[in-house]
XYZ file of C-alpha atoms in Angstrom:
691
model
C -10.594 21.928 -3.395
C -14.105 21.482 -4.468
C -13.213 22.533 -7.992
C -12.103 20.782 -11.195
C -10.569 17.267 -11.199
C -9.259 17.535 -7.682
C -12.955 18.073 -6.566
C -14.094 15.195 -8.511
C -11.696 12.904 -6.834
C -12.948 13.927 -3.500
C -14.596 11.259 -1.211
C -17.032 12.606 1.263
C -19.543 10.943 3.686
C -22.446 12.481 5.975
C -23.839 11.792 9.185
C -26.009 8.880 7.982
C -22.820 7.058 7.494
C -20.642 8.480 10.101
C -23.206 8.182 13.046
C -23.538 4.421 12.288
C -20.668 2.905 14.370
C -20.139 -0.200 12.159
C -19.858 1.587 9.112
C -17.695 4.288 10.456
C -15.435 1.781 12.056
C -15.128 -0.251 8.958
C -13.615 2.773 6.909
C -10.062 3.696 7.377
C -8.206 6.677 6.356
C -4.480 7.056 5.665
C -1.949 10.154 5.141
C 1.988 9.388 4.588
C 5.071 11.243 4.818
C 6.968 10.035 1.790
C 9.725 8.231 4.039
C 7.690 5.392 4.987
C 5.938 6.881 8.010
C 2.110 7.488 8.140
C -0.981 8.433 10.145
C -4.182 6.410 10.080
C -7.151 5.326 11.859
C -10.908 4.825 11.199
C -13.544 7.457 10.201
C -15.059 7.120 13.676
C -11.660 8.314 15.161
C -11.303 4.762 16.937
C -7.965 2.897 16.421
C -9.219 -0.707 15.594
C -5.882 -1.751 14.581
C -2.404 -2.032 16.485
C -1.148 -0.253 13.426
C -3.202 2.766 13.885
C -1.915 5.981 15.178
C -1.662 9.618 14.435
C 2.336 9.639 14.292
C 3.471 6.173 13.065
C 7.105 7.237 12.504
C 9.637 5.253 10.055
C 12.645 5.662 12.550
C 14.982 3.945 9.907
C 13.324 5.275 6.900
C 11.736 3.644 5.068
C 11.609 1.122 7.636
C 11.686 1.071 11.530
C 7.947 1.965 11.821
C 6.925 2.843 15.262
C 3.643 4.030 17.098
C 4.452 7.209 19.142
C 1.484 9.247 19.098
C -1.383 7.003 19.301
C -4.062 9.472 19.175
C -5.453 12.614 20.881
C -8.484 12.439 23.021
C -10.752 15.621 22.263
C -13.028 17.421 24.498
C -14.920 20.485 23.275
C -16.001 22.411 26.379
C -18.635 25.264 25.725
C -19.175 27.489 28.824
C -22.203 29.900 29.120
C -22.347 31.998 32.055
C -21.452 29.272 35.144
C -22.735 26.195 33.197
C -19.939 24.485 31.070
C -21.058 21.526 28.574
C -18.533 18.990 27.687
C -18.602 17.141 24.322
C -16.225 14.284 24.170
C -15.334 14.151 20.388
C -13.245 10.912 20.569
C -14.110 7.127 20.093
C -12.418 4.303 22.046
C -13.196 0.559 22.156
C -12.843 -0.962 25.624
C -14.103 -4.486 26.728
C -17.762 -4.591 25.985
C -18.192 -0.888 25.663
C -17.558 2.144 23.272
C -16.645 5.184 25.319
C -16.587 7.942 24.256
C -18.760 7.879 21.355
C -17.999 11.052 19.622
C -18.960 9.709 16.114
C -22.496 10.355 17.186
C -21.863 14.284 16.548
C -20.040 13.747 13.279
C -21.728 15.650 10.717
C -19.332 15.560 7.624
C -15.997 13.761 6.528
C -14.014 14.403 3.346
C -10.769 13.069 2.138
C -9.265 16.080 0.011
C -7.024 18.004 0.169
C -6.555 16.266 3.726
C -8.795 14.089 5.781
C -11.431 16.507 7.462
C -13.663 15.850 10.268
C -16.790 18.099 11.097
C -18.689 17.578 14.436
C -21.965 19.487 15.354
C -22.345 18.964 19.002
C -25.544 21.269 19.363
C -27.443 23.728 17.436
C -24.958 26.600 16.555
C -21.823 24.772 17.715
C -19.554 23.287 15.186
C -15.787 22.260 14.915
C -13.592 20.579 12.284
C -10.408 18.627 12.519
C -7.816 18.011 9.953
C -4.828 15.744 9.907
C -1.879 15.951 7.331
C 1.945 14.956 7.566
C 4.877 17.246 6.265
C 6.563 15.590 3.467
C 9.962 13.899 4.608
C 9.407 14.315 8.273
C 8.589 12.088 10.941
C 5.739 14.385 12.145
C 2.152 15.121 11.914
C -0.150 18.307 11.972
C -3.666 17.890 13.622
C -5.685 21.126 13.130
C -8.806 22.199 14.892
C -11.117 25.109 13.842
C -14.482 26.141 15.533
C -16.733 27.107 12.454
C -19.776 28.039 14.556
C -20.361 29.400 17.984
C -22.852 31.557 19.744
C -21.276 35.109 20.728
C -21.851 34.711 24.338
C -20.082 31.576 25.022
C -16.446 30.746 25.929
C -15.219 27.542 24.001
C -12.183 25.477 25.015
C -10.519 22.305 23.534
C -9.037 19.974 26.146
C -6.581 17.384 24.474
C -5.104 14.493 25.986
C -2.277 12.799 24.133
C -2.005 9.210 24.423
C 1.430 7.727 23.816
C 2.996 4.496 22.960
C 6.573 3.524 22.152
C 6.657 0.426 20.289
C 7.359 -1.498 17.108
C 4.189 -1.180 14.964
C 3.814 -5.021 14.811
C 3.258 -5.134 18.635
C 0.865 -3.885 21.392
C 1.614 -1.372 24.122
C 1.584 -2.605 27.855
C 1.694 -0.186 30.777
C 5.305 -0.005 32.316
C 6.489 1.120 35.614
C 8.624 3.494 34.132
C 7.053 6.544 32.501
C 8.498 9.234 29.917
C 9.915 12.503 31.279
C 7.925 15.404 30.107
C 9.045 18.952 30.178
C 6.304 21.871 29.374
C 7.805 25.045 28.023
C 5.085 27.827 28.543
C 6.929 30.240 26.073
C 6.815 27.977 23.006
C 3.647 26.199 24.062
C 5.553 22.725 23.803
C 5.856 19.762 25.515
C 9.049 17.661 25.103
C 9.123 13.857 26.035
C 11.777 11.162 26.054
C 10.320 7.948 25.170
C 12.059 4.715 26.107
C 14.161 3.229 23.331
C 12.601 0.493 21.126
C 14.255 -2.811 21.115
C 15.763 -3.540 17.648
C 14.978 -0.263 16.264
C 16.273 2.506 18.416
C 19.342 2.624 20.568
C 18.522 5.665 22.586
C 15.435 7.120 23.922
C 13.115 8.757 21.254
C 12.791 12.565 21.774
C 9.115 13.672 20.854
C 7.673 17.039 20.618
C 4.211 18.051 20.793
C 3.756 21.921 20.113
C 0.402 24.083 20.192
C 0.673 26.470 17.286
C -1.247 28.429 14.733
C -1.156 28.107 10.847
C 1.911 30.258 10.614
C 3.898 28.243 13.091
C 3.800 30.658 15.858
C 2.758 29.515 19.407
C -0.694 29.599 20.172
C -1.686 32.006 22.895
C -2.948 31.057 26.278
C -2.505 27.341 25.528
C -1.740 25.456 29.013
C -0.626 22.219 29.965
C -1.570 20.653 33.348
C 0.700 17.343 33.959
C -1.487 14.184 34.940
C 0.377 11.218 34.181
C -1.892 8.097 33.877
C -2.676 4.953 31.958
C -5.679 4.344 29.658
C -5.706 0.717 30.084
C -7.143 -2.301 27.824
C -8.242 -0.417 24.691
C -9.225 -2.969 22.100
C -8.296 -3.520 18.555
C -10.806 -5.866 17.103
C -9.415 -6.095 13.760
C -6.159 -7.641 15.545
C -8.646 -9.939 17.189
C -10.043 -10.969 14.190
C -6.381 -11.963 12.730
C -5.635 -14.007 15.558
C -3.256 -11.397 17.213
C -3.071 -9.696 20.746
C -5.553 -7.115 20.681
C -5.229 -5.260 23.922
C -3.131 -2.121 24.379
C -2.338 0.446 27.497
C -1.817 3.779 26.429
C -0.043 6.616 28.363
C -0.923 10.253 29.148
C 1.395 12.799 30.441
C -1.433 15.133 31.099
C -4.064 17.537 29.393
C -3.801 20.412 27.013
C -6.759 23.044 27.618
C -6.870 26.074 24.815
C -9.344 28.713 24.287
C -10.592 28.677 20.743
C -12.685 31.273 19.324
C -14.809 31.153 16.169
C -12.649 31.153 13.006
C -9.309 30.565 14.959
C -7.245 27.407 14.173
C -5.378 25.549 16.791
C -2.706 23.120 15.504
C -1.027 20.381 17.280
C 2.434 19.580 15.657
C 3.883 16.401 16.977
C 7.077 15.023 15.716
C 10.529 13.274 16.363
C 13.143 15.891 17.307
C 15.240 17.368 15.728
C 12.594 19.081 13.594
C 13.002 21.651 11.095
C 9.224 21.664 9.724
C 7.706 23.945 7.181
C 4.964 25.831 8.924
C 1.537 24.295 8.883
C 0.254 26.749 6.318
C 3.316 26.093 4.035
C 2.994 22.201 4.394
C -0.613 22.116 3.467
C -0.202 24.332 0.544
C 2.698 22.246 -0.675
C 0.552 18.982 -0.381
C -2.177 20.847 -2.188
C 0.127 21.929 -5.100
C 1.648 18.217 -5.205
C -1.931 16.882 -5.663
C -2.819 19.571 -8.459
C 0.492 18.520 -10.144
C -0.204 14.738 -10.261
C -3.548 15.468 -11.724
C -2.400 17.547 -14.596
C -0.795 14.290 -16.211
C -4.181 13.051 -16.753
C -6.706 15.850 -17.301
C -8.895 13.689 -19.175
C -9.530 11.345 -16.048
C -12.793 10.657 -14.643
C -13.133 10.395 -10.828
C -12.016 6.759 -10.483
C -8.823 7.327 -12.395
C -8.182 10.887 -10.576
C -8.401 8.851 -7.148
C -6.148 6.243 -8.398
C -3.674 8.941 -9.393
C -3.726 10.629 -5.948
C -3.349 7.328 -4.249
C 0.027 6.651 -5.896
C 1.781 9.259 -3.672
C 1.404 7.318 -0.780
C 3.528 4.314 -2.141
C 6.438 6.230 -3.472
C 9.114 6.915 -0.738
C 12.605 8.518 -0.859
C 14.336 9.084 2.480
C 16.942 12.016 2.397
C 19.709 9.498 2.858
C 18.019 6.416 1.708
C 16.878 4.445 -1.328
C 14.174 5.185 -3.534
C 11.630 2.574 -3.498
C 7.790 1.770 -2.986
C 5.999 0.673 0.238
C 4.158 -2.540 -0.715
C 1.200 -1.867 1.334
C -0.436 -0.067 4.220
C -0.322 -0.855 7.181
C 2.324 -3.875 7.695
C 4.209 -4.065 4.387
C 7.487 -2.347 3.623
C 9.288 -2.317 0.298
C 9.325 -5.697 -1.438
C 11.165 -6.234 -4.686
C 8.525 -7.894 -6.668
C 5.828 -5.540 -5.562
C 8.066 -2.519 -6.388
C 8.860 -3.618 -9.926
C 5.237 -4.640 -10.825
C 4.135 -1.462 -9.456
C 6.654 0.924 -10.710
C 5.278 1.534 -14.343
C 1.391 2.448 -12.701
C 3.000 4.650 -9.998
C 5.481 6.566 -11.940
C 4.819 6.265 -15.489
C 1.422 7.053 -15.582
C 1.802 10.154 -13.407
C 4.794 11.617 -15.026
C 7.369 10.526 -12.367
C 9.812 8.838 -14.780
C 12.671 10.491 -12.832
C 11.501 8.672 -9.702
C 11.132 5.643 -11.626
C 14.939 5.771 -12.691
C 15.950 6.325 -8.742
C 14.131 3.264 -7.820
C 15.722 1.199 -10.667
C 19.191 2.475 -9.686
C 18.628 1.745 -5.873
C 17.744 -1.971 -6.815
C 20.431 -2.250 -9.348
C 22.905 -1.769 -6.397
C 21.599 -4.834 -4.565
C 21.584 -7.142 -7.388
C 23.452 -10.225 -6.154
C 23.760 -13.524 -8.252
C 21.385 -12.027 -10.707
C 18.782 -11.340 -8.151
C 17.225 -8.416 -6.607
C 16.038 -8.477 -3.059
C 12.455 -9.341 -2.356
C 12.328 -7.883 0.888
C 14.090 -5.390 3.082
C 13.167 -6.197 6.827
C 11.440 -3.826 9.223
C 14.583 -3.663 11.312
C 16.852 -2.682 8.541
C 18.883 -5.795 8.531
C 20.251 -7.517 5.459
C 17.878 -7.705 2.601
C 16.373 -11.152 1.488
C 16.866 -12.658 -1.874
C 14.266 -15.296 -1.939
C 11.878 -14.851 -5.317
C 12.255 -16.102 -8.613
C 10.183 -13.429 -10.535
C 11.261 -10.076 -8.919
C 14.556 -9.901 -10.979
C 12.519 -10.427 -14.153
C 10.006 -7.792 -13.274
C 12.901 -5.482 -12.614
C 13.948 -6.212 -16.348
C 10.420 -5.458 -17.391
C 10.354 -2.336 -15.455
C 13.515 -1.057 -16.921
C 12.351 -1.807 -20.348
C 8.880 0.264 -19.640
C 10.943 3.048 -18.352
C 13.303 3.192 -21.275
C 10.584 3.224 -23.823
C 9.361 6.524 -22.256
C 12.650 8.168 -21.172
C 14.800 6.882 -24.232
C 18.125 7.833 -22.434
C 20.958 5.655 -23.694
C 23.202 6.842 -20.683
C 20.777 5.536 -18.247
C 20.307 2.303 -20.147
C 24.239 1.658 -20.080
C 24.113 2.556 -16.340
C 21.665 -0.234 -15.721
C 23.016 -2.786 -18.502
C 25.433 -4.513 -15.964
C 22.481 -5.248 -13.426
C 20.057 -6.233 -16.316
C 22.520 -8.341 -18.053
C 23.401 -9.887 -14.728
C 19.803 -11.196 -14.310
C 19.605 -12.973 -17.649
C 22.969 -14.356 -17.667
C 22.648 -15.632 -13.898
C 19.368 -17.195 -14.690
C 20.477 -18.914 -17.770
C 23.572 -20.307 -15.966
C 21.873 -21.074 -12.519
C 21.719 -19.141 -9.532
C 20.061 -19.490 -5.990
C 17.233 -21.769 -5.052
C 18.021 -24.022 -8.316
C 16.945 -21.323 -10.532
C 18.093 -22.143 -13.834
C 17.508 -22.753 -17.590
C 16.689 -26.573 -18.266
C 18.955 -27.171 -21.377
C 16.532 -29.757 -22.772
C 13.596 -27.211 -23.338
C 15.075 -24.060 -22.594
C 12.319 -23.350 -19.805
C 13.156 -21.938 -16.778
C 13.143 -24.219 -13.531
C 12.841 -22.804 -10.052
C 12.344 -23.990 -6.518
C 13.891 -26.101 -3.608
C 11.944 -27.713 -0.758
C 10.721 -25.449 1.971
C 10.788 -22.338 0.073
C 8.020 -20.338 -1.995
C 9.666 -18.419 -4.911
C 6.937 -17.183 -6.841
C 4.381 -14.589 -5.905
C 2.066 -17.328 -4.503
C 4.515 -17.232 -1.699
C 2.350 -17.921 1.594
C 4.190 -19.902 4.061
C 3.205 -20.971 7.467
C 6.277 -21.920 9.464
C 7.946 -24.535 7.297
C 4.825 -25.171 5.654
C 4.672 -23.989 2.096
C 0.986 -23.561 1.189
C 1.046 -23.491 -2.641
C 4.386 -25.223 -3.555
C 5.304 -24.607 -7.079
C 8.843 -26.052 -7.579
C 9.103 -26.732 -11.217
C 8.559 -24.513 -14.263
C 5.733 -22.045 -13.194
C 3.878 -20.750 -16.115
C 4.294 -16.967 -15.125
C 8.013 -17.377 -14.348
C 8.609 -18.731 -18.068
C 6.447 -16.063 -19.415
C 8.393 -13.489 -17.678
C 11.639 -15.238 -18.633
C 10.473 -14.914 -22.436
C 9.515 -11.160 -21.879
C 13.013 -10.510 -20.216
C 14.907 -12.082 -22.992
C 12.890 -9.689 -25.523
C 13.283 -6.828 -23.444
C 17.119 -6.950 -23.080
C 17.453 -8.053 -26.415
C 15.919 -4.726 -27.498
C 17.709 -2.760 -25.005
C 21.105 -4.298 -26.165
C 20.447 -3.033 -29.513
C 19.629 0.503 -28.344
C 23.291 0.573 -26.718
C 25.123 -1.227 -29.499
C 25.527 -4.649 -28.304
C 24.217 -6.264 -31.398
C 25.654 -9.820 -30.668
C 23.974 -9.872 -27.166
C 20.729 -8.947 -28.875
C 20.942 -11.698 -31.337
C 22.003 -14.260 -28.754
C 18.873 -13.191 -26.329
C 16.405 -13.115 -29.283
C 17.405 -16.594 -30.555
C 16.957 -18.078 -26.961
C 13.498 -16.215 -26.702
C 12.507 -17.834 -29.768
C 13.397 -21.306 -28.478
C 11.635 -20.751 -25.232
C 8.426 -19.389 -27.176
C 8.436 -22.896 -29.133
C 8.953 -24.912 -26.209
C 6.368 -23.108 -24.102
C 3.625 -23.339 -26.842
C 4.622 -27.171 -27.113
C 4.694 -27.985 -23.110
C 2.335 -25.599 -21.372
C -0.692 -25.975 -23.756
C -3.186 -28.499 -22.176
C -5.250 -30.966 -24.201
C -8.664 -30.503 -22.135
C -9.119 -26.977 -23.575
C -8.537 -25.092 -20.218
C -5.611 -23.120 -21.401
C -2.194 -23.762 -19.832
C -0.708 -25.793 -17.110
C 0.244 -23.904 -13.929
C 3.623 -25.523 -13.461
C 5.604 -28.130 -15.199
C 8.015 -30.834 -14.269
C 6.884 -30.899 -10.783
C 8.722 -33.146 -8.149
C 8.721 -35.919 -7.286
C 7.448 -37.506 -10.579
C 7.602 -34.462 -12.996
C 4.070 -34.402 -13.693
C 2.425 -31.067 -14.641
C 0.120 -29.252 -12.357
C -3.234 -28.747 -13.925
C -4.701 -26.691 -11.107
C -6.752 -23.795 -12.630
C -4.861 -20.631 -11.426
C -4.697 -17.224 -12.818
C -1.092 -17.299 -13.508
C -1.845 -18.061 -17.156
C -2.923 -14.858 -18.003
C 0.582 -13.553 -18.090
C 1.165 -15.482 -21.079
C -1.020 -12.978 -22.884
C -0.723 -9.754 -20.914
C 2.966 -9.142 -20.695
C 4.452 -6.923 -23.506
C 5.452 -10.022 -25.826
C 2.566 -12.335 -25.508
C 3.525 -15.918 -26.122
C 0.520 -16.382 -28.464
C -1.169 -14.418 -30.879
C -5.004 -13.604 -30.909
C -5.611 -16.203 -33.635
C -4.192 -19.107 -31.504
C -6.755 -21.215 -30.195
C -4.965 -21.301 -26.966
C -5.354 -17.540 -26.395
C -9.219 -17.959 -26.419
C -8.814 -20.897 -24.152
C -6.926 -18.960 -21.780
C -9.547 -16.167 -21.750
C -12.320 -18.378 -21.514
C -11.046 -20.462 -18.636
C -10.169 -17.338 -16.605
C -13.450 -15.685 -17.173
C -15.385 -18.741 -16.394
C -13.663 -20.018 -13.374
C -11.688 -17.201 -11.784
C -13.031 -13.949 -12.681
C -14.851 -11.783 -9.983
C -15.879 -8.035 -9.771
C -12.802 -7.037 -7.811
C -10.145 -9.552 -8.761
C -9.194 -12.897 -10.236
C -9.502 -15.887 -7.953
C -6.148 -17.712 -7.154
C -8.017 -20.917 -7.293
C -11.214 -22.319 -9.136
C -14.153 -22.689 -6.872
C -14.638 -26.347 -8.277
C -11.147 -27.342 -6.796
C -11.493 -29.415 -3.656
C -8.932 -26.924 -2.088
C -11.005 -23.809 -2.751
C -11.222 -21.529 0.221
C -14.057 -18.961 -0.082
C -13.166 -16.725 2.766
C -9.795 -15.007 3.854
C -10.528 -14.848 7.774
C -9.404 -16.381 11.116
C -5.874 -16.741 12.516
C -2.580 -16.914 10.702
C -2.899 -20.504 9.816
C -6.283 -20.002 8.501
C -5.634 -16.794 6.668
C -2.440 -17.678 5.108
C -3.729 -21.176 4.085
C -6.533 -19.373 2.060
C -4.073 -16.522 0.473
C -3.927 -18.298 -2.895
C -6.334 -20.985 -2.574
C -9.464 -18.857 -3.689
C -8.769 -15.277 -2.649
C -9.209 -12.734 -5.256
C -6.464 -10.042 -5.882
C -7.416 -6.794 -7.647
C -3.826 -6.549 -9.253
C -4.545 -9.547 -11.412
C -7.522 -8.101 -12.712
C -5.564 -5.508 -14.277
C -3.482 -8.171 -16.286
C -6.743 -9.836 -17.382
C -7.955 -6.711 -18.761
C -4.955 -6.287 -20.584
C -5.172 -9.712 -21.955
C -8.822 -9.264 -23.157
C -7.773 -5.911 -25.054
C -4.595 -7.407 -26.590
C -6.192 -10.598 -27.818
C -9.845 -9.188 -28.914
C -8.828 -5.641 -29.490
C -11.991 -4.577 -27.482
C -10.975 -1.642 -25.242
C -14.376 -1.023 -23.867
C -14.903 -4.846 -22.801
C -11.565 -4.447 -20.865
C -12.255 -1.177 -19.206
C -15.645 -2.596 -18.065
C -13.882 -5.268 -16.044
C -12.152 -2.797 -14.095
C -14.887 -0.462 -13.185
C -16.454 -2.310 -10.540
C -13.150 -1.495 -8.261
C -14.290 2.130 -8.445
C -16.860 1.637 -5.653
C -14.260 0.073 -3.630
C -12.366 3.115 -2.923
C -14.936 4.222 -0.363
C -15.588 0.891 1.672
C -12.225 0.155 3.299
C -9.152 1.979 2.677
C -10.812 5.267 1.683
C -9.256 6.614 -1.497
C -7.185 3.452 -2.181
C -7.684 -0.293 -3.104
C -7.450 -3.320 -1.019
C -4.971 -6.032 -1.352
C -7.384 -8.848 -1.358
C -11.016 -9.973 -1.436
C -12.934 -13.097 -0.510
C -13.326 -15.439 -3.389
C -16.894 -16.030 -3.043
C -19.744 -13.344 -2.524
C -20.220 -11.300 -0.334
C -16.538 -10.273 -1.570
C -15.195 -8.506 1.633
C -12.212 -6.378 1.243
C -9.339 -7.813 3.339
C -5.516 -7.775 3.859
C -3.807 -4.134 3.478
C -6.180 -1.215 3.216
C -4.076 0.310 0.444
C -1.901 -2.030 -1.659
C 0.547 -0.704 -4.185
C -0.059 -3.102 -6.944
C -3.534 -2.911 -6.680
C -3.502 0.698 -7.421
C -0.848 0.702 -9.845
C -1.676 -1.874 -12.249
C -5.511 -0.758 -12.408
C -4.492 2.971 -13.078
C -1.879 1.491 -15.655
C -4.297 -0.624 -17.544
C -6.975 2.237 -17.479
C -4.485 4.842 -18.874
C -3.420 2.527 -21.380
C -6.615 1.749 -22.827
C -7.260 5.332 -23.391
C -4.025 5.673 -25.686
C -5.664 4.853 -29.204
C -3.173 3.545 -31.695
C -0.324 2.279 -29.298
C 0.153 -1.381 -28.660
C 1.635 -0.697 -25.291
C 2.625 2.502 -23.635
C 3.200 1.819 -19.910
């Protein structure tokens, strides 16, 4: 895997970083299973979040995530004669102490094709571990291989599974009742019945841990010794930072002891039964082929683009009997309508997954209600929530982008009722006072106590950034949705509809230019007609950039307002890793995203920088100036960030002021998707808009 583009995309660290506790704890790895489940922890092999675990299963795919196998405690036993040395490879955090400290022996880590750790415990003794998940299954493979060892020693691995049975938003506490565990010597498997999880499962969860070889055959001489016990008070410092409970108890049913010779590979297969898994070798081979196939769609990619391309697969999910969708971010987001539609072009159209994009659009079209797509599907699988003014407009734009590449009339006709339903419902009026104001043809949205735009932070009943009125990006999206639907109407022979939408779009454009432009030269107002007095909101925020970046800009390059928007955003909001959500000279500016829920949510859109907005700004710069290189340079600082937080992906947010620490989700769909989409678009000479 060190050759070609895949080799260029790899990320690797050596002992200098890995044996530094702070650095190894700061970086997190992630692998996913394509149905909403994942495996994740730190490079040090310590769980620093409640969301970490070797097997976090999506029991109601793509939601219902639960931590089942938290981790494996690993001890390498090297016996020479009557003397045995024990090397504890794991790392755990307890109150005031780190124990064991297996990271001290880490020699190397690399990302591709799967996360791989190498420990050198003493001269001549080296072992590696790999973790991956079979696609489409709530299961994980953990493979161990002794790479070096003296000829005259016996080497064993002792593995202690640490289990939980909890929703991934909670912490596990010791319970009087423990799971039933049955060891089968013949198949080298341990079967457990974990307690049901309230709100997610209605029956005990059958968990399997099996010791096998690469071909799936039982691993010879593996044994299990029952020794039920609890590991108490494991600490999750990232949760402590976030103001949540951060202490966990984990249950162990006993110890696996396995002899391993040099060159042999032991695999621990763990999953929710019933399991019909490919062999570990088949699964790993399938994963490698999928990675290579992804990269064939951008053979000219540099390492940054190649890493972004590989990161896209983590967000696209399709359960066997569920809906195709996008996981908005790991670890705690599920699929959100807004995030899905913003991310879809970058995740699918740049990577040759147009058919998957169509599946996503079909699945959301089924949920259109009163012209709105759901903004959120709750973790428990309950009814979707309709509480956004922009998701449905992004849905229209996503459909238009897909149609530009697919050019399939039958698909467009299939989607047409949903697409037209969005436009007509918004025009006539729908939930939350979303309607077109007949006086100026602009879109009004909002009611007290509800946050409808992407700046949707809310603490209890307190809306942090109330934007009731006519938000600038909502109206830019409305104009673009009208233009997109007009084009698509013509494609399917609906000329009268097309003419009506084009005429309304022109009225919107005229009114937008008349009403949103500020007299002070700082671009556009953020919101018009705000309650109670209808005053315009002059807060400097990044939302005005969408008036230039979307497929149908509201100003051409020669218009003085276009330059004013670019200048204002660059001078007040641009950072190396994203656009700030509020100008630093605003009295409400918050430089750091940190603290408990209140402090974090009140900082979320009051200065915090968002990488996905950087894509929109770079696109606006390119469209208004024609300077591809300048636009591309704005995105390149993020290339370094794929190695410092969620390794191989891009973070959700950054502090607004230096030093800009990454925060929020370690892997965010629209961060990856928008940066990749714009990077790829900037490479296509001669085309105004491709993705």
